[in-house]
Each structure stands twice: as structure tokens, then as C-alpha cells.
Short mmCIF file of C-alpha atoms in Angstrom, two decimals:
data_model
loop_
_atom_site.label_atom_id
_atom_site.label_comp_id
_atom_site.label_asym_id
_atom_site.label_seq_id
_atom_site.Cartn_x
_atom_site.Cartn_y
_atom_site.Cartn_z
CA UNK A 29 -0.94 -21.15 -74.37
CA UNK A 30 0.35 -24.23 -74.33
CA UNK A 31 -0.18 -26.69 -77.66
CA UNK A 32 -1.18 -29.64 -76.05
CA UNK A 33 -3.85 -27.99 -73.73
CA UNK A 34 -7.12 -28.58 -75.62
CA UNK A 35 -9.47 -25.68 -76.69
CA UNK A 36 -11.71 -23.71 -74.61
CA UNK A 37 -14.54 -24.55 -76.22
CA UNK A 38 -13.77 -28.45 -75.91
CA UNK A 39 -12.97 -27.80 -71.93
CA UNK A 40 -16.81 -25.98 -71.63
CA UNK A 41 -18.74 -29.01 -73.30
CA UNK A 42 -17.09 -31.60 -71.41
CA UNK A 43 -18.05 -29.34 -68.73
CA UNK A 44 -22.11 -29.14 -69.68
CA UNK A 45 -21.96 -33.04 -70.24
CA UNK A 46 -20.53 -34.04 -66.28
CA UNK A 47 -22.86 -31.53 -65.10
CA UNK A 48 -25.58 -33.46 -67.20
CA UNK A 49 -24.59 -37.18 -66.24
CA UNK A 50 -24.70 -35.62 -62.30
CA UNK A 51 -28.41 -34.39 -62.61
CA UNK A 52 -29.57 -37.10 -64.59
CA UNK A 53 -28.15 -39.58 -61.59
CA UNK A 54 -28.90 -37.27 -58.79
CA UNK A 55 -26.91 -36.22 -55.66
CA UNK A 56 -26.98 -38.81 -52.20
CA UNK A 57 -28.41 -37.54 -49.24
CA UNK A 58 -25.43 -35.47 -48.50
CA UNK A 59 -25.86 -33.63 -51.50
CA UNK A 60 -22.70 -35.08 -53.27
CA UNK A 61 -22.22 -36.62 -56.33
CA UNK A 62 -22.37 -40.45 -55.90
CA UNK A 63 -19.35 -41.43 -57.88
CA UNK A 64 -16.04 -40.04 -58.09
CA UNK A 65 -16.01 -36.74 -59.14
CA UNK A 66 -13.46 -35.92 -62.37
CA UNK A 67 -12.47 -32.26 -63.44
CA UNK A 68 -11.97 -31.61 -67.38
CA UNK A 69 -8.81 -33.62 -67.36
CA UNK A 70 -9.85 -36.39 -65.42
CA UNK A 71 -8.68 -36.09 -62.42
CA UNK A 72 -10.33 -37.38 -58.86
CA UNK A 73 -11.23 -34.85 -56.08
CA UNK A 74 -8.20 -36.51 -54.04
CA UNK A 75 -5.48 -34.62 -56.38
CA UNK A 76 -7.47 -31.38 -55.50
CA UNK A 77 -5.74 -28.77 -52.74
CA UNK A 78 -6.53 -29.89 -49.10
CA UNK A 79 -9.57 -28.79 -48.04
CA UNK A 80 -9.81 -25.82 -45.96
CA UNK A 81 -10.19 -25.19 -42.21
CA UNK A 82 -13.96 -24.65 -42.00
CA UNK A 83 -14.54 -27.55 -44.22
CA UNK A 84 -12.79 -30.15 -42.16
CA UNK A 85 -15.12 -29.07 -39.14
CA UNK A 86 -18.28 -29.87 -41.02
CA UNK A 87 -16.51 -33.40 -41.64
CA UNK A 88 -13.92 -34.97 -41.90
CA UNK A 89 -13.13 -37.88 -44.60
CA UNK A 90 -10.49 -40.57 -44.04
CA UNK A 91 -8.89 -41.91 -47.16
CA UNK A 92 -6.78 -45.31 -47.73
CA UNK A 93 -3.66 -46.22 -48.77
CA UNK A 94 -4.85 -46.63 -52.40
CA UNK A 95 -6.63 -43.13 -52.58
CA UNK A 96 -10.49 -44.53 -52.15
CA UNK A 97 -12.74 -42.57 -50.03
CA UNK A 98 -13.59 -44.03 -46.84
CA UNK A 99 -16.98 -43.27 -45.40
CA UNK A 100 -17.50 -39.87 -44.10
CA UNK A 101 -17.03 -39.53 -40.39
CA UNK A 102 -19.86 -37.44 -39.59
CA UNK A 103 -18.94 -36.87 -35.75
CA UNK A 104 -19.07 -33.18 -35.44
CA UNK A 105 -16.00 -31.88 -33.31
CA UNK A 106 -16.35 -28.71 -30.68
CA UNK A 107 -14.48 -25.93 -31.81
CA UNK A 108 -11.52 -25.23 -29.32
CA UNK A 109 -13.27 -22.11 -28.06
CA UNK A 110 -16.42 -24.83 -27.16
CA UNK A 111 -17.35 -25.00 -23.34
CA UNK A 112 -16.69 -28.50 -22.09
CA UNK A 113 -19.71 -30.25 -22.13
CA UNK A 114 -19.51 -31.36 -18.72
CA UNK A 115 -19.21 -27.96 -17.61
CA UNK A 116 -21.79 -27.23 -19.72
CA UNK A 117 -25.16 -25.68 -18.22
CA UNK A 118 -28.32 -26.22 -19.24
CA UNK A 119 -29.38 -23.33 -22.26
CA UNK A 120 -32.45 -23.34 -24.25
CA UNK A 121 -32.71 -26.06 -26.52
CA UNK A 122 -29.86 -27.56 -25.45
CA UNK A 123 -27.31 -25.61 -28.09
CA UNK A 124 -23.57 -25.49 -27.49
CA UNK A 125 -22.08 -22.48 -26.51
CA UNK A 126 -19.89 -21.20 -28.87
CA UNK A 127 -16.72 -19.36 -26.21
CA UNK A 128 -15.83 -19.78 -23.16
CA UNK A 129 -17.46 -17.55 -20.30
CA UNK A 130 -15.16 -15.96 -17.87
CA UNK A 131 -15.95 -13.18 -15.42
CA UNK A 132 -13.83 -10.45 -15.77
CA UNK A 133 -11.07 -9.29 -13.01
CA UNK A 134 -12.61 -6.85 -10.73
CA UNK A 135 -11.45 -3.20 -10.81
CA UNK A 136 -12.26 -1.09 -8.29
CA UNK A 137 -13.24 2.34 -10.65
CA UNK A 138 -15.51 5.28 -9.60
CA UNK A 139 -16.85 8.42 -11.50
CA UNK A 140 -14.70 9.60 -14.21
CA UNK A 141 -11.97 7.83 -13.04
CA UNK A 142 -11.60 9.63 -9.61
CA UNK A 143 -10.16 7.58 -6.43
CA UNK A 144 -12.95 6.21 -4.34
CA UNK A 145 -11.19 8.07 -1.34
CA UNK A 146 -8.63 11.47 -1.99
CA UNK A 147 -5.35 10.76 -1.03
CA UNK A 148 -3.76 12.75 1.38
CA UNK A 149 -1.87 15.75 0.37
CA UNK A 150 0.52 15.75 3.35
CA UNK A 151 4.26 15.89 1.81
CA UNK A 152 7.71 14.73 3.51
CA UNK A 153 7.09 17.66 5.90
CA UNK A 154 4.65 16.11 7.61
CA UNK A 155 6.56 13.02 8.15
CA UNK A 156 9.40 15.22 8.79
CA UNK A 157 7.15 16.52 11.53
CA UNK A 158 6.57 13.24 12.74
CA UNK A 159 9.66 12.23 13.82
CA UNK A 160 11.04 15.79 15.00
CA UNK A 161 7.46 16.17 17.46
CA UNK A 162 8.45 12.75 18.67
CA UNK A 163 12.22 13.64 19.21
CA UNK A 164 11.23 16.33 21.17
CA UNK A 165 9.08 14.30 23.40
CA UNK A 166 11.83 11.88 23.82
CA UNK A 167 14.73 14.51 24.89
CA UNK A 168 12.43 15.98 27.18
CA UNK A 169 11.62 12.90 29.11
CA UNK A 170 15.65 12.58 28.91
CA UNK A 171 16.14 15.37 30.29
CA UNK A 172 13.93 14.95 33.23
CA UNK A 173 15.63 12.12 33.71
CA UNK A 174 18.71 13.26 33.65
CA UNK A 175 17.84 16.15 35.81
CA UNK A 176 16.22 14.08 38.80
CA UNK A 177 19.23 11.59 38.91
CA UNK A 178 22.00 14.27 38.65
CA UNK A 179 23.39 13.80 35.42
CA UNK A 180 24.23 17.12 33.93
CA UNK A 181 25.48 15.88 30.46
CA UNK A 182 21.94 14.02 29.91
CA UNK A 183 20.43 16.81 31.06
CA UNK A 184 21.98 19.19 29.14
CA UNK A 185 21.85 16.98 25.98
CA UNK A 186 17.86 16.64 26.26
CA UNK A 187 17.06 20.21 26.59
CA UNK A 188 18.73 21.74 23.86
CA UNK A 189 17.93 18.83 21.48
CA UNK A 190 14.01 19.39 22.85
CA UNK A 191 14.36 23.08 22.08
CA UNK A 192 15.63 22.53 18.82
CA UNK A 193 13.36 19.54 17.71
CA UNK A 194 10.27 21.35 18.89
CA UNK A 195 11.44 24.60 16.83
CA UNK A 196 12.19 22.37 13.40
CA UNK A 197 7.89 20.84 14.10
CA UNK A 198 6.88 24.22 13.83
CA UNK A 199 8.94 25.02 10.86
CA UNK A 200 7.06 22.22 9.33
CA UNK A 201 3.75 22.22 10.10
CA UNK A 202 3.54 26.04 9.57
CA UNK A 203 5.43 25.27 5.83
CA UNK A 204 2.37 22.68 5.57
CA UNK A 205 -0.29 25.04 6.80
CA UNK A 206 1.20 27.91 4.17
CA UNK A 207 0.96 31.11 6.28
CA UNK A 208 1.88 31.56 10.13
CA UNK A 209 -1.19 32.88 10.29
CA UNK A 210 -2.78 29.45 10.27
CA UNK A 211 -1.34 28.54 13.49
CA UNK A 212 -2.27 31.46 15.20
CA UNK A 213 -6.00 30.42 13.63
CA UNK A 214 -5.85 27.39 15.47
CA UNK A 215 -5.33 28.78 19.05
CA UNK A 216 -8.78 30.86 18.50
CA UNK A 217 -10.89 27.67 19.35
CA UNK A 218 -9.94 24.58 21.78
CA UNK A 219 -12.04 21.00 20.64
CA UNK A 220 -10.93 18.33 22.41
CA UNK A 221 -12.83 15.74 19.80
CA UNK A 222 -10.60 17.17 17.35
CA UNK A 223 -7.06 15.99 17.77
CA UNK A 224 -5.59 18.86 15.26
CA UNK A 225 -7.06 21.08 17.69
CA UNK A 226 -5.22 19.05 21.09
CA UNK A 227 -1.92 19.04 19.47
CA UNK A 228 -1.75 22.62 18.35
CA UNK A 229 -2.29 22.97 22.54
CA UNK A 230 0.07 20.22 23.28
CA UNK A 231 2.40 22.11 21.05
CA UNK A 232 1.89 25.35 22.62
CA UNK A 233 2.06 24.65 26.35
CA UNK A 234 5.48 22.30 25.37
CA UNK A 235 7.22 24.37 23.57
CA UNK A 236 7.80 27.56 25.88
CA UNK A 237 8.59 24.62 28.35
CA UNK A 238 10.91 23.26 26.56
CA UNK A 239 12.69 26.89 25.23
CA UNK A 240 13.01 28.19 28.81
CA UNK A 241 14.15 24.86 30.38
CA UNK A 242 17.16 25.19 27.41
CA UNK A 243 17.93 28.55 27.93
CA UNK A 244 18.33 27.66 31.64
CA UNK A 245 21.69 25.55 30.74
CA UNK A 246 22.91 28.78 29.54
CA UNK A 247 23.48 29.91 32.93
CA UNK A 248 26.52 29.12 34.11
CA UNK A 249 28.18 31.68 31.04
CA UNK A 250 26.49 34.65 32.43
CA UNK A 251 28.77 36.81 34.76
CA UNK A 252 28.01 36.69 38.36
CA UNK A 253 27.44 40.15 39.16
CA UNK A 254 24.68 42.93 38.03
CA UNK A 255 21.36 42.10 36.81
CA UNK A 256 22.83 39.61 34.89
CA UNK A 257 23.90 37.49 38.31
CA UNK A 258 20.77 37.71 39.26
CA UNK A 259 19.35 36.04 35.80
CA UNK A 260 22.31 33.80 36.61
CA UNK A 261 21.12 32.78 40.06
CA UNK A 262 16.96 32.73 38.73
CA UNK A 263 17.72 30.58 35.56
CA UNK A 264 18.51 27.00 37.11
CA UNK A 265 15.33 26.71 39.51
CA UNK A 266 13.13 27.90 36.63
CA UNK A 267 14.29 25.84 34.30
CA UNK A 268 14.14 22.45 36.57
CA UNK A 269 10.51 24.06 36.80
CA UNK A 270 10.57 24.15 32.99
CA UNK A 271 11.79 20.94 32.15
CA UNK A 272 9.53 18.77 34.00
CA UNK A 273 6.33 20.77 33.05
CA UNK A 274 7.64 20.21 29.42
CA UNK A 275 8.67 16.54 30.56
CA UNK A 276 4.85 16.68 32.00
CA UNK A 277 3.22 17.21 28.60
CA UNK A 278 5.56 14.73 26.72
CA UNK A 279 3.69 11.72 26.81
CA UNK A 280 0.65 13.63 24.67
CA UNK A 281 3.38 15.18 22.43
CA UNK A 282 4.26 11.70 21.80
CA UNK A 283 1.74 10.01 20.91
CA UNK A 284 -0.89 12.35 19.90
CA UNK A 285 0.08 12.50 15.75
CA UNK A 286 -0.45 8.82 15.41
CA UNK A 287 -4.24 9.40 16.78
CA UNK A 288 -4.01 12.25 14.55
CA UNK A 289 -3.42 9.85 11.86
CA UNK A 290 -5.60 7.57 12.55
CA UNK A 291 -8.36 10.29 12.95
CA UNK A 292 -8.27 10.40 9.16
CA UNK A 293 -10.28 8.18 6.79
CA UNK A 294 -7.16 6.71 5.31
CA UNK A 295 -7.64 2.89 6.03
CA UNK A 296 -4.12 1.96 6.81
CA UNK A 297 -4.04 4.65 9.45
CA UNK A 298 -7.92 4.69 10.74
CA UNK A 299 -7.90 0.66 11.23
CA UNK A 300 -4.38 0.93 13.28
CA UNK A 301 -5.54 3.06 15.78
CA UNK A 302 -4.85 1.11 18.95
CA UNK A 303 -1.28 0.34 17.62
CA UNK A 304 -0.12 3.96 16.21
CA UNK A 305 -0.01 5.73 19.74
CA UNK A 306 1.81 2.53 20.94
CA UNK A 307 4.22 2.95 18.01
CA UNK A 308 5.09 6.42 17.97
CA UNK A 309 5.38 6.65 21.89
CA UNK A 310 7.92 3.59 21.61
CA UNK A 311 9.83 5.70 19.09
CA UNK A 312 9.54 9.19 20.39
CA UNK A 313 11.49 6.95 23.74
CA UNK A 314 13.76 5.19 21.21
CA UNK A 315 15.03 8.89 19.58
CA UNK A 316 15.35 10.40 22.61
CA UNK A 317 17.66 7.66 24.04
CA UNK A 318 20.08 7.53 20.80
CA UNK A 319 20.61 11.90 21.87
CA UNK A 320 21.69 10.59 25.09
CA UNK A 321 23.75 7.60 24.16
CA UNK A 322 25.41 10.38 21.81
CA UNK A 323 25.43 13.06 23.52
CA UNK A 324 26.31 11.25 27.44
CA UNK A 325 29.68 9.81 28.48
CA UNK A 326 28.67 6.54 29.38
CA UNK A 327 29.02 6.85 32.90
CA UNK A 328 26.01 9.22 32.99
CA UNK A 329 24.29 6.77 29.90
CA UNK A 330 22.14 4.88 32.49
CA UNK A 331 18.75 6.37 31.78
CA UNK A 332 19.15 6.70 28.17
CA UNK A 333 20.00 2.82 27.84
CA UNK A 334 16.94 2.13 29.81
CA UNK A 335 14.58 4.45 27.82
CA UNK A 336 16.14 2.24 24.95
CA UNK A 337 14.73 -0.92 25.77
CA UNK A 338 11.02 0.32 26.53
CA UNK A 339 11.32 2.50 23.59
CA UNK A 340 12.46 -0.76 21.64
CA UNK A 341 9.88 -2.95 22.93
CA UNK A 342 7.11 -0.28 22.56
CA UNK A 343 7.97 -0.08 19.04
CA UNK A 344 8.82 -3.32 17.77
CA UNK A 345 5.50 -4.72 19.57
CA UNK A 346 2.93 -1.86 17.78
CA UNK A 347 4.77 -2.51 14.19
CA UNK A 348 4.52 -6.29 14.68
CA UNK A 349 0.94 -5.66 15.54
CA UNK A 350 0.55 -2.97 12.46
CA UNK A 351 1.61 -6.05 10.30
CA UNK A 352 -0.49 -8.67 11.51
CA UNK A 353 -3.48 -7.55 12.88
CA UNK A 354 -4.50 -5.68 9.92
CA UNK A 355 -5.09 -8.23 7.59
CA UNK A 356 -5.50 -6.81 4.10
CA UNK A 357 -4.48 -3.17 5.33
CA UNK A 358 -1.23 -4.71 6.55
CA UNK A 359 -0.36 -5.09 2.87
CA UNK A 360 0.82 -1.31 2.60
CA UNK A 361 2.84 -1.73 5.53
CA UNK A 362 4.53 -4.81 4.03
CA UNK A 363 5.35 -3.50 0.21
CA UNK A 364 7.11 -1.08 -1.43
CA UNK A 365 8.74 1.70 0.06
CA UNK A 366 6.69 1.66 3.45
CA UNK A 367 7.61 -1.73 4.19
CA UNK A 368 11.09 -1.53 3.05
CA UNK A 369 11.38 1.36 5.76
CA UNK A 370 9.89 -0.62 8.33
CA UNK A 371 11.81 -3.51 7.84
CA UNK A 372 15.35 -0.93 8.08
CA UNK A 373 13.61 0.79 11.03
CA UNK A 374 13.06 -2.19 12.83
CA UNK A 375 17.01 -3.33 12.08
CA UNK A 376 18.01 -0.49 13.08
CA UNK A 377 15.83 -0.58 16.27
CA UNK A 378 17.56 -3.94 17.00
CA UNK A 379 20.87 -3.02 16.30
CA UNK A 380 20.91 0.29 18.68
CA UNK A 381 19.46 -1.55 21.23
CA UNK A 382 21.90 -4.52 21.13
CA UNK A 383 24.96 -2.05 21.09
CA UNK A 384 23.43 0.16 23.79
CA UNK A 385 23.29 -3.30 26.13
CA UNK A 386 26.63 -4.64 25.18
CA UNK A 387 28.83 -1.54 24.67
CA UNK A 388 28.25 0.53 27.84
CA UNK A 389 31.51 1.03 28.68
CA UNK A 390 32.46 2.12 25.02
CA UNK A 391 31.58 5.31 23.89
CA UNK A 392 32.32 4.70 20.65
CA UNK A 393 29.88 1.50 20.87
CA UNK A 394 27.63 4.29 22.47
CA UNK A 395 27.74 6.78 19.43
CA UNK A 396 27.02 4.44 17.04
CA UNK A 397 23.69 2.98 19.17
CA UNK A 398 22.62 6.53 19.41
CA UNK A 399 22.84 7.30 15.55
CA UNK A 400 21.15 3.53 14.69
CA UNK A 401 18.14 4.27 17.03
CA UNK A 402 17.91 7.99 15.64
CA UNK A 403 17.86 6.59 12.06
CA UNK A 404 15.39 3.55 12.95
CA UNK A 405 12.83 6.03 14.24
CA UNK A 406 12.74 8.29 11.21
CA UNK A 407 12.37 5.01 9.30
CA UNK A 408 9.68 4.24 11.17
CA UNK A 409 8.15 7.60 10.88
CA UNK A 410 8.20 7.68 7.51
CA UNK A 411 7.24 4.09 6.82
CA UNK A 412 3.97 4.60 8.44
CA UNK A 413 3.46 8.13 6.55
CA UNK A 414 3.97 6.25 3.47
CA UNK A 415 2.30 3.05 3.77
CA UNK A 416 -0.90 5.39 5.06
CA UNK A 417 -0.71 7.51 1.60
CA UNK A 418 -0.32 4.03 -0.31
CA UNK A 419 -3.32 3.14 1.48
CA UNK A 420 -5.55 5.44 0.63
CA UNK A 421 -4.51 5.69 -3.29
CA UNK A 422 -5.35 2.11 -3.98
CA UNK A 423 -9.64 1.69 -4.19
CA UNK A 424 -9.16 -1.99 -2.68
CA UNK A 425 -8.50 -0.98 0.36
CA UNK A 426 -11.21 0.85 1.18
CA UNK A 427 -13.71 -1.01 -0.66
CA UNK A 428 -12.59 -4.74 0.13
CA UNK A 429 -12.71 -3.91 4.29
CA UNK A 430 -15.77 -2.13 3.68
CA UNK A 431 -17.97 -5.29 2.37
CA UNK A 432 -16.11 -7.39 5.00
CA UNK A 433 -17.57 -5.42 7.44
CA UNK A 434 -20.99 -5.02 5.74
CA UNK A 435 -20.97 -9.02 5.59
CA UNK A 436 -19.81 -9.12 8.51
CA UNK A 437 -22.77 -7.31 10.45
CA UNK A 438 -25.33 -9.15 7.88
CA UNK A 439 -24.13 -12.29 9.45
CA UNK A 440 -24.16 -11.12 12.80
CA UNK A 441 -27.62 -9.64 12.48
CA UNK A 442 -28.39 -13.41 11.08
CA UNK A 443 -30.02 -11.72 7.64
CA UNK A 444 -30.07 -13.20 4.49
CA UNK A 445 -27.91 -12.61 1.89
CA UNK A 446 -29.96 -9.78 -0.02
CA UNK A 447 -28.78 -9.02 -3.89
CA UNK A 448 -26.44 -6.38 -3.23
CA UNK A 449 -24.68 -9.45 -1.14
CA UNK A 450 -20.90 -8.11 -2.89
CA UNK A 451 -18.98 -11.41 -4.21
CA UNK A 452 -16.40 -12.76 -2.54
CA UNK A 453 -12.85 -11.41 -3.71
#
């Protein structure tokens, strides 16, 4: 302890006399002393530590240059949290809010945290399947070509790539379906409001087509005598026979999987069901033009260059459509992985096309169209596989089109807006 520092019992009666001279003169109407208030040494409330934060929002006190007190400004401040008071709405007795009211983001949750709608569980087989159904399609029809305008290269080219696209599509839908036996299933009933159903026909009727119009270029290495000659001599006429019936059924092997797809309750898919046929047709064309521009000498490309164009135009006009028609379920189509495939496919599309036009006297020019418009179509295919799947895994895009259409036929119904009138998002 220090010498100078006066007793404690000196410090506690100077204490009971200021506490004394206080009552006896009695506090103002704030409840404060009246005249300066001095602690056992003397000093002023000014030397004191700065007052704290909740203190200073009560009131604040402005001070001079020579240390007098100035009188108390008394204006009570809004905390920062405060509502502005012009924003402020009218609450009983007229008392400030204390924070600010915001409405929370929306998130689109269901039961224990399940999606609204199950995703589908198709994998990169079905997709697979997608472009090899439509590959077959497109040979086919080159085939036919091919074989009505004399062109045995084309021809040839399209009915061994049919046979072997339409053998890979059952590879992969039977791997997707888990036993053979699945297949087999199917042919037991025939629903023509199912398309599952169509297509497993479709497949059927196409691919014997399509196996015996291939086997038919195998002729011409059989020996020409014995009962061989005579398969020798039978194969060609069957197999023109062949090739157009499985030229015949093409179209629906084209184009049924995208109403297959858009049978489904994914929303991507389901709302693009006028433009998924169109799409897929275009590049079932486009695939089976890039076999002929590869597989033909140029002389005999003719067809396949045509089938090129529509196949193009087909294509580019149904994804253009898939990305702007669709509004908010374009989104899928436009992000991500789906749209980064689209945006290739349709390059590619472009490219093929341009070097089928301009290069047909090159057959190297000619290769290289034939590989771009191969590649663009399994871009294609599985951009719209994917964007479907992205579709259907995010809640908002099942639940945002369905109160647009809810509104929708409330307004056109001309009914009120009742309470379960969703928000706008």
C-alpha cells in the first residue's frame, strides 16, 4: 500500500458524508445528482472510463472544450437492427420493432427429406441405347436409299451398321432390364397407350429386318454351286425385301424413345414432348448420314449428304425449341453437363454438315463430316438423358410449373385468388 494513499477508514466516511449531502439535496428529475459528482479523491465524473455501449443509447451527453456538461440530449436513437420508420407498419401501440423482418428463401423440402418426384434410375445404358436405336434407324433409311438408287457401298454400309446398332440396343436395354427374361415378358402383352410396350414391337419386327437384310450382302462370298448357290441366288431379293421392311419401320424406331421419354413424369422430358420426336428423328437422320459419308466414296455420297441436311435441320430446330420454349424447364437443358453437351452436339452438328456441303469431292473432308455428325448425335443423346435426370432431382422444377399452371387455370376460370393462392417466386 502506498504511503500517501489515505486510510480505509478515512476513504468510507468521506464516502457516508457525499452520500449524505446527495439525499439531503435530492436527485433532478432524471434521477442524477444535481451538481458535479466527486469520487473520494475528488475527481469529476468526466475523468471516469467512457461510458459503455448500452449507456450511450439511453443518452447521450455532449461535453465542451473546458470539460462542463452540456445538457443531455435526450433524442433516443434506433438501434441499427430498428425497422425504418417509414417502412414501418402500423403495430399495437405504436412500439418500434426491435429487427428487421425478412421472409426466408424458399426451399422446396418434402417428408423426411425425400425428392418431391424420384429421379430416374436409368444409367448411361439407356442413353447408350438412345443413340445406338437411333443409329440403327438412320443406316436403315441409308440403306434403302442406297439400295433404290444403286449405290452398293451405301448400301452395304447401312445394313451392316443397322445390324450391328440394333444388336448393341438390345445389349442395353436387356443389361437395364437385368434378365433376358424381361424382354421376352414384354412380348406377352401388346398396349399401344404404353410406348414401352410399342417399342419392344418396333424393336422386334426391325430387328430380324434389319439381320436378314445384312446377311444378304454376304452373298456374293458364297460359292455358286450346291445348296449353297442356291442361298447365293435367294439372298439378294430377300434381303432388298428385308431392307425396306426394316427401312419401313424406321421412322417409329426413330422417334419413338423420345415419346418414351416424355411419357415419364420427369418435367424436362414430359413438357418437351412435341420437340423430342422432332429431335431424335433429326438425329437418328444425322448418324446415319456420318456411316455413309464414312463408309461411301464420295461418288456414291449423294444420299447420305442429303439425309445430312434434314437430319441437321430436324435437329438443330427441336433443340432450339427444347431451349426456348420451355421456359424454366429449359434451364436443365442450358447448365451443367446437359447443356454443355448440347452446345458440343450442336457444333458438331454444324461442323459435319458444313464439311459434308463443301468437301464432296474429298473423302478425307468426307470422313471427318461422318465422325463430327456421329459424335454430335451421341452428344445430343446424352444431353437430353442428362438434362431430363437433372430435371427431375431438383424440387423446383416440378413444383414452380406446377403453381404456374394452377394460377394459370384460376385465372382462366376468372376465380379469386383463394388462400392457398402460392406466392409468386
Amino acid at each position: 500500500m502506498s504511503p500517501d494513499r489515505p486510510p480505509v477508514g478515512d476513504l468510507f466516511r468521506r464516502f457516508r458524508d457525499r452520500l449524505a449531502a446527495e439525499g439531503a439535496e435530492g436527485p433532478d428529475r432524471l434521477g442524477r445528482p444535481t451538481r458535479p459528482e466527486t469520487n473520494g479523491h475528488g475527481a469529476t465524473p468526466s475523468d471516469r472510463p467512457a461510458a459503455t455501449a448500452s449507456d450511450s443509447t439511453a443518452a447521450t451527453v455532449s461535453r465542451g472544450t473546458a470539460g462542463a456538461e452540456a445538457p443531455a440530449d435526450l433524442t433516443p436513437r434506433p438501434p441499427r437492427t430498428a425497422e425504418p420508420a417509414g417502412r414501418r407498419t402500423g403495430r399495437r401501440g405504436g412500439r418500434r420493432g426491435g429487427e428487421e423482418l425478412r421472409v426466408p428463401e424458399a426451399e422446396f423440402t418434402s417428408y423426411y427429406g425425400r425428392p418431391v418426384l424420384k429421379p430416374p434410375v436409368w444409367k448411361w445404358d439407356i442413353a447408350a441405347y438412345l443413340f445406338t436405336g437411333g443409329l440403327a434407324a438412320g443406316s436403315s433409311l441409308l440403306a434403302a436409299g442406297g439400295q433404290l438408287t444403286g449405290r452398293p457401298a451405301l448400301r452395304r454400309a447401312g445394313r451392316v451398321t443397322a445390324l450391328a446398332a440394333v444388336s448393341a440396343s438390345a445389349v442395353f436395354l436387356v443389361k437395364d432390364l437385368g434378365r433376358p427374361a424381361r424382354f421376352h415378358h414384354m412380348l406377352r402383352v401388346a398396349k399401344l397407350t404404353s410406348p414401352m410396350s410399342v417399342g419392344t414391337w418396333i424393336l422386334t419386327a426391325f430387328g430380324p429386318a434389319a439381320g436378314v437384310a445384312a446377311i444378304a450382302e454376304a452373298a456374293d462370298w458364297l460359292p455358286r454351286h450346291g445348296l449353297l448357290g442356291l442361298a447365293r441366288r435367294a439372298l439378294p431379293p430377300v434381303g432388298h425385301a428385308a431392307g425396306l421392311l426394316a427401312a419401313g419401320t424406321a421412322p417409329a424406331l426413330a422417334t419413338y424413345t423420345g415419346v418414351l421419354l416424355a411419357d415419364t413424369a420427369v418435367p424436362s422430358w414430359h413438357e418437351a414432348y412435341p420437340e423430342l420426336p422432332v429431335i431424335f428423328a433429326g438425329s437418328a437422320l444425322a448418324s446415319g448420314a456420318g456411316v455413309g459419308l464414312l463408309a461411301a466414296p464420295p461418288a456414291q455420297a449423294g444420299p447420305a449428304r442429303r439425309m445430312a441436311v434434314a437430319g441437321a435441320a430436324l435437329e438443330l430446330f427441336g433443340a432450339h425449341r427444347v431451349e426456348t420454349r420451355l421456359g424454366l424447364l429449359s434451364e436443365p437443358y442450358r447448365l451443367g453437363l446437359p447443356g454443355r453437351l448440347l452446345r458440343t452436339g450442336r457444333l458438331l452438328t454444324s461442323v459435319g454438315v458444313a464439311g459434308a456441303l463443301l468437301g464432296r469431292r474429298s473423302r478425307v473432308v468426307g470422313v471427318l463430316s461422318g465422325t463430327a455428325l456421329l459424335a454430335a448425335s451421341v452428344a445430343t443423346r446424352f444431353g437430353i438423358f442428362h438434362g431430363g435426370v437433372a430435371s427431375a432431382r431438383d424440387p423446383r422444377y416440378t413444383v414452380v410449373p406446377q403453381r404456374e399452371r394452377v394460377n394459370a387455370r384460376r385465372n382462366g376460370m376468372d376465380l379469386p385468388p383463394g388462400p392457398a393462392a402460392p406466392p409468386v417466386l
